């Protein structure tokens, strides 16, 4: 597998520089085509308007979203122009409750989605459903990038959060083009089960699978010494100076929409390095 088709969604001008830096670096490193959706979001309601709302008010909110999408596209084109990669941009407008449909429809025809961290100061409420829709509805792996860090299109030290789950294995498979290039890949197992087929060799089958792909792999078995597993993972990522974390994206259904589980959300909130996720 290779990353030939990359996709990104940008919903605000102040997100452009960070996201495009990572997206352009990945496109250059993997000789990929980058598609960028410059999305204006109608944030006035979550899909419904109060009874008797004036048509003028409705038109104003849509017009404002159009203006925002055009401003975002202008800045994206400025960033991409002269980059030397193959790229295309598209503008669009969506209500907050409906934007997942637009994102997932495009994400599913890409190999990897590059998105900004959905949580933190100044982050719009639309970023969480954008990320969720790419992962859960578009069924596409995503690279979530925190603000203010340099792009690492070919990470040298990668940490895998391994719990034997299907989501984690999906993330490993999707990240394989990055894993084979890394100097070291750490498979992190926290509090492995004392009973079961893998109790005597936690992470052994995964390490064998990776080694057969010529991945340089190590297994780190850790004890849950902090309240949350995600705390242990983040501390270990800092200890080994990881350039990237690979993990499964976990969620549950609420009103027929996928929402992140607590561990996934906390990793996205706190990680100081890119997080590669798949569901």
Coordinates of C-alpha atoms in Angstrom, one line a residue, residues 9-11 37-49 58 60-70 90-106 125-127 129-130 133:
X9 CA -10.5 19.5 5.2
X10 CA -10.0 23.1 6.4
X11 CA -12.8 25.1 8.0
X37 CA -12.0 20.8 0.8
X38 CA -12.3 24.4 1.9
X39 CA -15.6 24.1 3.9
X40 CA -17.7 27.0 5.1
X41 CA -19.8 25.9 8.1
X42 CA -23.2 27.4 9.0
X43 CA -22.8 27.3 12.8
X44 CA -26.0 29.2 13.5
X45 CA -28.0 26.1 14.3
X46 CA -27.4 22.3 14.5
X47 CA -29.5 21.7 11.4
X48 CA -32.8 23.3 12.5
X49 CA -34.1 26.9 12.6
X58 CA -31.3 32.1 6.6
X60 CA -27.3 35.7 5.5
X61 CA -25.9 32.6 7.4
X62 CA -25.4 30.7 4.1
X63 CA -23.8 33.8 2.5
X64 CA -21.4 34.1 5.5
X65 CA -20.4 30.5 5.2
X66 CA -19.7 31.0 1.4
X67 CA -17.5 33.9 2.2
X68 CA -15.6 31.9 4.8
X69 CA -15.0 29.0 2.4
X70 CA -13.7 31.3 -0.3
X90 CA -12.8 22.6 -3.7
X91 CA -15.2 25.0 -1.8
X92 CA -18.4 23.9 -0.1
X93 CA -20.9 25.0 2.5
X94 CA -22.6 22.8 5.0
X95 CA -24.8 23.1 8.1
X96 CA -23.1 21.8 11.3
X97 CA -25.5 18.8 11.5
X98 CA -24.9 17.8 7.8
X99 CA -21.2 18.3 7.3
X100 CA -20.3 14.7 8.0
X101 CA -21.9 13.6 4.8
X102 CA -19.8 16.0 2.7
X103 CA -16.6 15.0 4.4
X104 CA -17.1 11.2 4.4
X105 CA -18.2 11.2 0.8
X106 CA -14.8 12.6 -0.2
X125 CA -17.2 23.0 17.2
X126 CA -17.2 21.6 13.6
X127 CA -13.7 20.0 13.9
X129 CA -17.6 15.9 13.6
X130 CA -15.2 16.4 10.7
X133 CA -16.9 11.4 9.9

